[in-house]
Amino acid sequence: MQHDIKDIISKMTLEEKAGMCSGFDFWHFKGVERLGVPSIMVSDGPHGLRKQDESGDHLGINDSIKAVCFPPAVLSACSFDSELMEAFGDRIGIEAQATDLAVVLGPGVNMKRSPLCGRNFEYFSEDPYLAGMIGTAFIKGVQKHNIGTSIKHFAANNQELNRMTCSSDVDERTMREIYLPAFEKAVREARPYTVMCSYNKVNGTFASENEWLLTKVLRDEWGFEGMVMSDWGAVNERVPGLAAGLEVEMPASGGVTDAEIAAAVREGKLDEAVLDRAVGRILKLVFNYAENREDHDLDLEGDHEFAKKVAEESMVLLKNDGILPLGKDEKVLFVGEYAVNPRYQGGGSSHINSFKVTNALSTAEKFGNVTYVKGFSGQDDVYEEDLAREALEAAAKADKVVIFAGLPDSFESEGYDRNHMDMPSCQNRLISEIAAVNSNVAVVLHNGAPVTLPWLGEVRGLLEAYLGGQAGGEAVAEILYGKVNPSGKLAETWPVKLSDNPSYLNFGDRKKVEYHEGIFIGYRYYDKKEMAVNFPFGYGLSYTDFEYSNLRTDKAAMTDGGCITVSVDVTNTGDRAGKESVQFYVADKTGGDVQRPVRELKGFGKVSLEPGETKTVSAVLDDRAFSWYSVELGDWYAFPGEYEIAAGASSRDIRLTTTVRYETSRCLPVEITYNSTVGDLLKNPVTAPLGKFVADKMNHFFGIGEDDDSEAINDAMAEAIAASQPLRSVVNFGILTRDELDAEIAKFNN
Ligand code: BGC
């Protein structure tokens, strides 16, 4: 039955309408029984359901129903596979229908600004394009089942310290190019039913009452038609929040803020139409769910298998000096508790009560000759002599040793940030000691963010399992034994050390964090600085090799509003089947007068190839792929000229490049004043004649360029001096009168 929302709103009392604007309890929206409005339930998310039956909390303290823990975002993003992510969302949507959940709270598309953020494991990437593509695909999958998503945390929520009060101070260009695009892409292309505003302030105003964010950008510019809910406890002032565009406050406020809304309407401080509009948006969500129920059973075992597949497609082989894959007859020793008791998810609101967890050891036992010693505990940082001795003795006798290392739960979680990038020192020490008694060592890491790798040169192999979800252990064993050929690529750069990170000097301030590095986060910074990194963005090895050829575009030139298709052929030149994620980067070679990254990811595609097989990977680049955000223009802009398009196996392994021209008739706005410089005017084709006019006058006056024998002034100096002259110089030196200069300027300002 279709419900008439307008009619229902007209029958609601003021109190009922105000009541709709906050939760009934931790996880439910309020219903209005007499009008047939049901109460719907929402739940975390996003990499599995955390549906709580009894005691509710948003910190992962109390148990939830048994569910499947799929790989968290830190790992699934490394799949570089939109189709897989859509299928992942599809599973979550079915699970939600089967368990009567209307909205799954996620995905989280915040940028990984610093490796220290405690919640990085819940976020996809340091790159807005990748996070946007992966997040969009996931949302499409979930919402196919008329289950809502809540893309979060909107916006610039990049640290946990004082997350409920701290301000993220970000200039507009950086906001538009780095911190908003993943949200923008998802909103425009996947139409999430809800957006969750973040806890923090954005440029001094709480996200939950930030009209610029919630209304101007989200609705007016991007066309968002869903509803905004607050993060749990993120509301500062309820009435201004509602006016700014926050429809639902979560969780329940015990009626306090509902009464404030009703009073504000009664006192004429809040237009009732604003409240009605909010209620309309909420009811649209409620009835969309209620009217589109699907009949599904929970398929926990089937979803476990799918979780394994996502893990297999995403784990990243970071180093392999021929030690992997392991052979079935080799005597292999597994060391480290994570081999039997993996760390596979992070702490906090996304914590899933897994119905089962499988491990690498029991899977590997099916494939080869494996023994296990604990070596160290995965839960603390204590070097235990007995365990270490046992591990060293066993290691000396093994053909190969695989050490299962990583970060204990207490090292990273929602709610706080790390203060260093190191693994427990007991683990670092034992890895080096084992490498000293056996030269065939590989390490498997379990962690939610990059760590320092003091022993990297001492081991022959490194597999990044990140947090693998409940089936991650099986995926690790399959990859170690070559049953699965690894194909994940890093969705973030691994710096050598923490102080290399661009946010190092201004991360983790308590009241206000100034994003001084601007658009240069992640590889955008490391590449610009030509800095050595442990592993670059987009990097990941395979057991086979891929060759790239025939990079081409379907057009030689690009124009505003147009698009261009770039394609490259990839051949599997090894002797095993494998998958390759090809990345397309765009580099601005126009020499336009703005700082731009060396290159930026603007397309990717993953292909599966049998030995000897060749396939084409393509991506469509629209004008946004070439543009930067001009605050003066209030819009995206691409300078006319040449752009390089690169096909790479990572951001630093560029295999082929080609160039295209960008043609535009648009210009950046310029306001000409007495202090506009000749150099600036010359750079803009529209104002260049004025710049030249003034430069000629000045040069003539000073005799520059007329006396070739002058030793006091060389050509470069003459040019620089002319370029730095403000227009008023012609008046200062009595070359033109004020009226004459005004007349010249007027020709252009008009
Ligand atoms: C988290 C959200 C989560 C919510 C509900 C908050 O603490 O920041 O990501 O969805 O709790 O559990």
mmCIF file with all atom_site columns, N, CA, C and O in Angstrom, residues 44 58 105 119 123 152-154 157 160 163-164 195-200 208 228-235 246 248-251 349 414:
data_model
loop_
_atom_site.group_PDB
_atom_site.id
_atom_site.type_symbol
_atom_site.label_atom_id
_atom_site.label_alt_id
_atom_site.label_comp_id
_atom_site.label_asym_id
_atom_site.label_entity_id
_atom_site.label_seq_id
_atom_site.pdbx_PDB_ins_code
_atom_site.Cartn_x
_atom_site.Cartn_y
_atom_site.Cartn_z
_atom_site.occupancy
_atom_site.B_iso_or_equiv
_atom_site.pdbx_formal_charge
_atom_site.auth_seq_id
_atom_site.auth_comp_id
_atom_site.auth_asym_id
_atom_site.auth_atom_id
_atom_site.pdbx_PDB_model_num
ATOM 1   N N  . ASP A 1 44  ? 24.560 -0.593 12.840 1.00 0.00 ? 44  ASP A N  1
ATOM 2   C CA . ASP A 1 44  ? 25.882 -0.682 12.208 1.00 0.00 ? 44  ASP A CA 1
ATOM 3   C C  . ASP A 1 44  ? 25.946 -2.042 11.540 1.00 0.00 ? 44  ASP A C  1
ATOM 4   O O  . ASP A 1 44  ? 25.233 -2.971 11.905 1.00 0.00 ? 44  ASP A O  1
ATOM 5   N N  . HIS A 1 58  ? 26.703 2.388  21.337 1.00 0.00 ? 58  HIS A N  1
ATOM 6   C CA . HIS A 1 58  ? 27.299 2.682  20.031 1.00 0.00 ? 58  HIS A CA 1
ATOM 7   C C  . HIS A 1 58  ? 28.801 2.513  20.083 1.00 0.00 ? 58  HIS A C  1
ATOM 8   O O  . HIS A 1 58  ? 29.509 3.018  19.233 1.00 0.00 ? 58  HIS A O  1
ATOM 9   N N  . LEU A 1 105 ? 24.260 1.422  8.817  1.00 0.00 ? 105 LEU A N  1
ATOM 10  C CA . LEU A 1 105 ? 25.009 2.662  9.058  1.00 0.00 ? 105 LEU A CA 1
ATOM 11  C C  . LEU A 1 105 ? 26.411 2.597  8.452  1.00 0.00 ? 105 LEU A C  1
ATOM 12  O O  . LEU A 1 105 ? 27.356 2.139  9.060  1.00 0.00 ? 105 LEU A O  1
ATOM 13  N N  . ARG A 1 119 ? 40.360 5.153  13.546 1.00 0.00 ? 119 ARG A N  1
ATOM 14  C CA . ARG A 1 119 ? 39.276 4.555  12.772 1.00 0.00 ? 119 ARG A CA 1
ATOM 15  C C  . ARG A 1 119 ? 39.652 4.312  11.331 1.00 0.00 ? 119 ARG A C  1
ATOM 16  O O  . ARG A 1 119 ? 38.770 4.031  10.517 1.00 0.00 ? 119 ARG A O  1
ATOM 17  N N  . TYR A 1 123 ? 37.725 3.067  7.180  1.00 0.00 ? 123 TYR A N  1
ATOM 18  C CA . TYR A 1 123 ? 37.687 3.938  6.008  1.00 0.00 ? 123 TYR A CA 1
ATOM 19  C C  . TYR A 1 123 ? 38.443 3.286  4.849  1.00 0.00 ? 123 TYR A C  1
ATOM 20  O O  . TYR A 1 123 ? 39.313 2.456  5.051  1.00 0.00 ? 123 TYR A O  1
ATOM 21  N N  . LYS A 1 152 ? 28.938 7.952  5.839  1.00 0.00 ? 152 LYS A N  1
ATOM 22  C CA . LYS A 1 152 ? 29.413 8.677  7.013  1.00 0.00 ? 152 LYS A CA 1
ATOM 23  C C  . LYS A 1 152 ? 30.922 8.862  6.949  1.00 0.00 ? 152 LYS A C  1
ATOM 24  O O  . LYS A 1 152 ? 31.575 8.231  6.132  1.00 0.00 ? 152 LYS A O  1
ATOM 25  N N  . HIS A 1 153 ? 31.537 9.714  7.751  1.00 0.00 ? 153 HIS A N  1
ATOM 26  C CA . HIS A 1 153 ? 30.937 10.657 8.698  1.00 0.00 ? 153 HIS A CA 1
ATOM 27  C C  . HIS A 1 153 ? 31.130 12.019 8.065  1.00 0.00 ? 153 HIS A C  1
ATOM 28  O O  . HIS A 1 153 ? 32.262 12.459 7.926  1.00 0.00 ? 153 HIS A O  1
ATOM 29  N N  . PHE A 1 154 ? 30.047 12.658 7.712  1.00 0.00 ? 154 PHE A N  1
ATOM 30  C CA . PHE A 1 154 ? 30.018 13.860 6.884  1.00 0.00 ? 154 PHE A CA 1
ATOM 31  C C  . PHE A 1 154 ? 30.228 15.089 7.743  1.00 0.00 ? 154 PHE A C  1
ATOM 32  O O  . PHE A 1 154 ? 29.332 15.484 8.440  1.00 0.00 ? 154 PHE A O  1
ATOM 33  N N  . ASN A 1 157 ? 35.991 14.168 9.246  1.00 0.00 ? 157 ASN A N  1
ATOM 34  C CA . ASN A 1 157 ? 36.172 13.485 10.533 1.00 0.00 ? 157 ASN A CA 1
ATOM 35  C C  . ASN A 1 157 ? 37.407 12.593 10.372 1.00 0.00 ? 157 ASN A C  1
ATOM 36  O O  . ASN A 1 157 ? 37.302 11.444 9.992  1.00 0.00 ? 157 ASN A O  1
ATOM 37  N N  . GLU A 1 160 ? 40.242 10.794 15.912 1.00 0.00 ? 160 GLU A N  1
ATOM 38  C CA . GLU A 1 160 ? 39.333 10.405 16.974 1.00 0.00 ? 160 GLU A CA 1
ATOM 39  C C  . GLU A 1 160 ? 39.473 11.301 18.199 1.00 0.00 ? 160 GLU A C  1
ATOM 40  O O  . GLU A 1 160 ? 38.509 11.508 18.935 1.00 0.00 ? 160 GLU A O  1
ATOM 41  N N  . ARG A 1 163 ? 36.848 13.940 19.191 1.00 0.00 ? 163 ARG A N  1
ATOM 42  C CA . ARG A 1 163 ? 36.070 13.952 17.946 1.00 0.00 ? 163 ARG A CA 1
ATOM 43  C C  . ARG A 1 163 ? 34.729 14.661 18.098 1.00 0.00 ? 163 ARG A C  1
ATOM 44  O O  . ARG A 1 163 ? 34.138 15.082 17.121 1.00 0.00 ? 163 ARG A O  1
ATOM 45  N N  . MET A 1 164 ? 34.230 14.781 19.347 1.00 0.00 ? 164 MET A N  1
ATOM 46  C CA . MET A 1 164 ? 32.911 15.377 19.536 1.00 0.00 ? 164 MET A CA 1
ATOM 47  C C  . MET A 1 164 ? 32.939 16.894 19.679 1.00 0.00 ? 164 MET A C  1
ATOM 48  O O  . MET A 1 164 ? 31.882 17.528 19.730 1.00 0.00 ? 164 MET A O  1
ATOM 49  N N  . VAL A 1 195 ? 22.422 10.269 5.023  1.00 0.00 ? 195 VAL A N  1
ATOM 50  C CA . VAL A 1 195 ? 23.808 10.697 5.259  1.00 0.00 ? 195 VAL A CA 1
ATOM 51  C C  . VAL A 1 195 ? 23.944 10.859 6.766  1.00 0.00 ? 195 VAL A C  1
ATOM 52  O O  . VAL A 1 195 ? 23.028 11.370 7.418  1.00 0.00 ? 195 VAL A O  1
ATOM 53  N N  . MET A 1 196 ? 25.068 10.413 7.326  1.00 0.00 ? 196 MET A N  1
ATOM 54  C CA . MET A 1 196 ? 25.282 10.629 8.758  1.00 0.00 ? 196 MET A CA 1
ATOM 55  C C  . MET A 1 196 ? 26.288 11.769 8.944  1.00 0.00 ? 196 MET A C  1
ATOM 56  O O  . MET A 1 196 ? 27.422 11.687 8.468  1.00 0.00 ? 196 MET A O  1
ATOM 57  N N  . CYS A 1 197 ? 25.835 12.828 9.617  1.00 0.00 ? 197 CYS A N  1
ATOM 58  C CA . CYS A 1 197 ? 26.776 13.931 9.843  1.00 0.00 ? 197 CYS A CA 1
ATOM 59  C C  . CYS A 1 197 ? 27.733 13.543 10.961 1.00 0.00 ? 197 CYS A C  1
ATOM 60  O O  . CYS A 1 197 ? 27.406 12.763 11.838 1.00 0.00 ? 197 CYS A O  1
ATOM 61  N N  . SER A 1 198 ? 28.917 14.123 10.883 1.00 0.00 ? 198 SER A N  1
ATOM 62  C CA . SER A 1 198 ? 29.973 13.715 11.812 1.00 0.00 ? 198 SER A CA 1
ATOM 63  C C  . SER A 1 198 ? 29.858 14.448 13.148 1.00 0.00 ? 198 SER A C  1
ATOM 64  O O  . SER A 1 198 ? 29.068 15.370 13.308 1.00 0.00 ? 198 SER A O  1
ATOM 65  N N  . TYR A 1 199 ? 30.692 14.003 14.085 1.00 0.00 ? 199 TYR A N  1
ATOM 66  C CA . TYR A 1 199 ? 30.716 14.618 15.417 1.00 0.00 ? 199 TYR A CA 1
ATOM 67  C C  . TYR A 1 199 ? 31.359 16.003 15.411 1.00 0.00 ? 199 TYR A C  1
ATOM 68  O O  . TYR A 1 199 ? 30.942 16.913 16.110 1.00 0.00 ? 199 TYR A O  1
ATOM 69  N N  . ASN A 1 200 ? 32.432 16.126 14.622 1.00 0.00 ? 200 ASN A N  1
ATOM 70  C CA . ASN A 1 200 ? 33.309 17.287 14.720 1.00 0.00 ? 200 ASN A CA 1
ATOM 71  C C  . ASN A 1 200 ? 32.696 18.561 14.158 1.00 0.00 ? 200 ASN A C  1
ATOM 72  O O  . ASN A 1 200 ? 31.663 18.539 13.480 1.00 0.00 ? 200 ASN A O  1
ATOM 73  N N  . SER A 1 208 ? 26.723 18.934 12.619 1.00 0.00 ? 208 SER A N  1
ATOM 74  C CA . SER A 1 208 ? 25.290 18.703 12.840 1.00 0.00 ? 208 SER A CA 1
ATOM 75  C C  . SER A 1 208 ? 24.462 19.976 12.744 1.00 0.00 ? 208 SER A C  1
ATOM 76  O O  . SER A 1 208 ? 23.238 19.911 12.775 1.00 0.00 ? 208 SER A O  1
ATOM 77  N N  . VAL A 1 228 ? 19.153 13.351 6.553  1.00 0.00 ? 228 VAL A N  1
ATOM 78  C CA . VAL A 1 228 ? 20.410 13.382 7.301  1.00 0.00 ? 228 VAL A CA 1
ATOM 79  C C  . VAL A 1 228 ? 20.126 12.959 8.733  1.00 0.00 ? 228 VAL A C  1
ATOM 80  O O  . VAL A 1 228 ? 19.161 13.420 9.346  1.00 0.00 ? 228 VAL A O  1
ATOM 81  N N  . MET A 1 229 ? 20.937 12.037 9.249  1.00 0.00 ? 229 MET A N  1
ATOM 82  C CA . MET A 1 229 ? 20.845 11.732 10.685 1.00 0.00 ? 229 MET A CA 1
ATOM 83  C C  . MET A 1 229 ? 22.180 12.081 11.327 1.00 0.00 ? 229 MET A C  1
ATOM 84  O O  . MET A 1 229 ? 23.211 12.159 10.658 1.00 0.00 ? 229 MET A O  1
ATOM 85  N N  . SER A 1 230 ? 22.115 12.289 12.636 1.00 0.00 ? 230 SER A N  1
ATOM 86  C CA . SER A 1 230 ? 23.351 12.667 13.325 1.00 0.00 ? 230 SER A CA 1
ATOM 87  C C  . SER A 1 230 ? 24.124 11.413 13.691 1.00 0.00 ? 230 SER A C  1
ATOM 88  O O  . SER A 1 230 ? 23.560 10.333 13.834 1.00 0.00 ? 230 SER A O  1
ATOM 89  N N  . ASP A 1 231 ? 25.429 11.563 13.843 1.00 0.00 ? 231 ASP A N  1
ATOM 90  C CA . ASP A 1 231 ? 26.157 10.494 14.501 1.00 0.00 ? 231 ASP A CA 1
ATOM 91  C C  . ASP A 1 231 ? 25.637 10.443 15.938 1.00 0.00 ? 231 ASP A C  1
ATOM 92  O O  . ASP A 1 231 ? 24.995 11.373 16.421 1.00 0.00 ? 231 ASP A O  1
ATOM 93  N N  . TRP A 1 232 ? 25.919 9.347  16.601 1.00 0.00 ? 232 TRP A N  1
ATOM 94  C CA . TRP A 1 232 ? 25.298 9.089  17.907 1.00 0.00 ? 232 TRP A CA 1
ATOM 95  C C  . TRP A 1 232 ? 25.794 10.072 18.981 1.00 0.00 ? 232 TRP A C  1
ATOM 96  O O  . TRP A 1 232 ? 26.925 9.978  19.460 1.00 0.00 ? 232 TRP A O  1
ATOM 97  N N  . GLY A 1 233 ? 24.954 11.044 19.277 1.00 0.00 ? 233 GLY A N  1
ATOM 98  C CA . GLY A 1 233 ? 25.339 12.043 20.278 1.00 0.00 ? 233 GLY A CA 1
ATOM 99  C C  . GLY A 1 233 ? 26.022 13.252 19.670 1.00 0.00 ? 233 GLY A C  1
ATOM 100 O O  . GLY A 1 233 ? 26.660 14.022 20.388 1.00 0.00 ? 233 GLY A O  1
ATOM 101 N N  . ALA A 1 234 ? 25.882 13.449 18.365 1.00 0.00 ? 234 ALA A N  1
ATOM 102 C CA . ALA A 1 234 ? 26.617 14.531 17.697 1.00 0.00 ? 234 ALA A CA 1
ATOM 103 C C  . ALA A 1 234 ? 25.895 15.874 17.727 1.00 0.00 ? 234 ALA A C  1
ATOM 104 O O  . ALA A 1 234 ? 26.417 16.860 17.227 1.00 0.00 ? 234 ALA A O  1
ATOM 105 N N  . VAL A 1 235 ? 24.692 15.898 18.324 1.00 0.00 ? 235 VAL A N  1
ATOM 106 C CA . VAL A 1 235 ? 23.937 17.154 18.253 1.00 0.00 ? 235 VAL A CA 1
ATOM 107 C C  . VAL A 1 235 ? 24.387 18.131 19.334 1.00 0.00 ? 235 VAL A C  1
ATOM 108 O O  . VAL A 1 235 ? 24.450 17.790 20.504 1.00 0.00 ? 235 VAL A O  1
ATOM 109 N N  . LEU A 1 246 ? 19.548 19.020 9.480  1.00 0.00 ? 246 LEU A N  1
ATOM 110 C CA . LEU A 1 246 ? 19.677 17.732 10.181 1.00 0.00 ? 246 LEU A CA 1
ATOM 111 C C  . LEU A 1 246 ? 18.286 17.228 10.538 1.00 0.00 ? 246 LEU A C  1
ATOM 112 O O  . LEU A 1 246 ? 17.639 17.758 11.443 1.00 0.00 ? 246 LEU A O  1
ATOM 113 N N  . VAL A 1 248 ? 17.201 13.936 11.585 1.00 0.00 ? 248 VAL A N  1
ATOM 114 C CA . VAL A 1 248 ? 17.022 13.056 12.753 1.00 0.00 ? 248 VAL A CA 1
ATOM 115 C C  . VAL A 1 248 ? 18.238 13.077 13.655 1.00 0.00 ? 248 VAL A C  1
ATOM 116 O O  . VAL A 1 248 ? 19.365 12.912 13.202 1.00 0.00 ? 248 VAL A O  1
ATOM 117 N N  . GLU A 1 249 ? 17.976 13.278 14.934 1.00 0.00 ? 249 GLU A N  1
ATOM 118 C CA . GLU A 1 249 ? 19.030 13.187 15.943 1.00 0.00 ? 249 GLU A CA 1
ATOM 119 C C  . GLU A 1 249 ? 19.030 11.752 16.477 1.00 0.00 ? 249 GLU A C  1
ATOM 120 O O  . GLU A 1 249 ? 17.992 11.220 16.841 1.00 0.00 ? 249 GLU A O  1
ATOM 121 N N  . MET A 1 250 ? 20.216 11.153 16.505 1.00 0.00 ? 250 MET A N  1
ATOM 122 C CA . MET A 1 250 ? 20.320 9.811  17.088 1.00 0.00 ? 250 MET A CA 1
ATOM 123 C C  . MET A 1 250 ? 21.286 9.828  18.248 1.00 0.00 ? 250 MET A C  1
ATOM 124 O O  . MET A 1 250 ? 22.235 10.624 18.239 1.00 0.00 ? 250 MET A O  1
ATOM 125 N N  . PRO A 1 251 ? 21.108 8.997  19.284 1.00 0.00 ? 251 PRO A N  1
ATOM 126 C CA . PRO A 1 251 ? 19.938 8.122  19.469 1.00 0.00 ? 251 PRO A CA 1
ATOM 127 C C  . PRO A 1 251 ? 18.785 8.922  20.091 1.00 0.00 ? 251 PRO A C  1
ATOM 128 O O  . PRO A 1 251 ? 18.517 10.019 19.597 1.00 0.00 ? 251 PRO A O  1
ATOM 129 N N  . SER A 1 349 ? 32.030 0.738  17.225 1.00 0.00 ? 349 SER A N  1
ATOM 130 C CA . SER A 1 349 ? 30.647 0.559  16.780 1.00 0.00 ? 349 SER A CA 1
ATOM 131 C C  . SER A 1 349 ? 30.503 -0.424 15.623 1.00 0.00 ? 349 SER A C  1
ATOM 132 O O  . SER A 1 349 ? 29.402 -0.878 15.339 1.00 0.00 ? 349 SER A O  1
ATOM 133 N N  . GLU A 1 414 ? 38.170 2.562  17.316 1.00 0.00 ? 414 GLU A N  1
ATOM 134 C CA . GLU A 1 414 ? 37.349 3.765  17.359 1.00 0.00 ? 414 GLU A CA 1
ATOM 135 C C  . GLU A 1 414 ? 37.558 4.413  18.730 1.00 0.00 ? 414 GLU A C  1
ATOM 136 O O  . GLU A 1 414 ? 37.781 3.722  19.716 1.00 0.00 ? 414 GLU A O  1
#
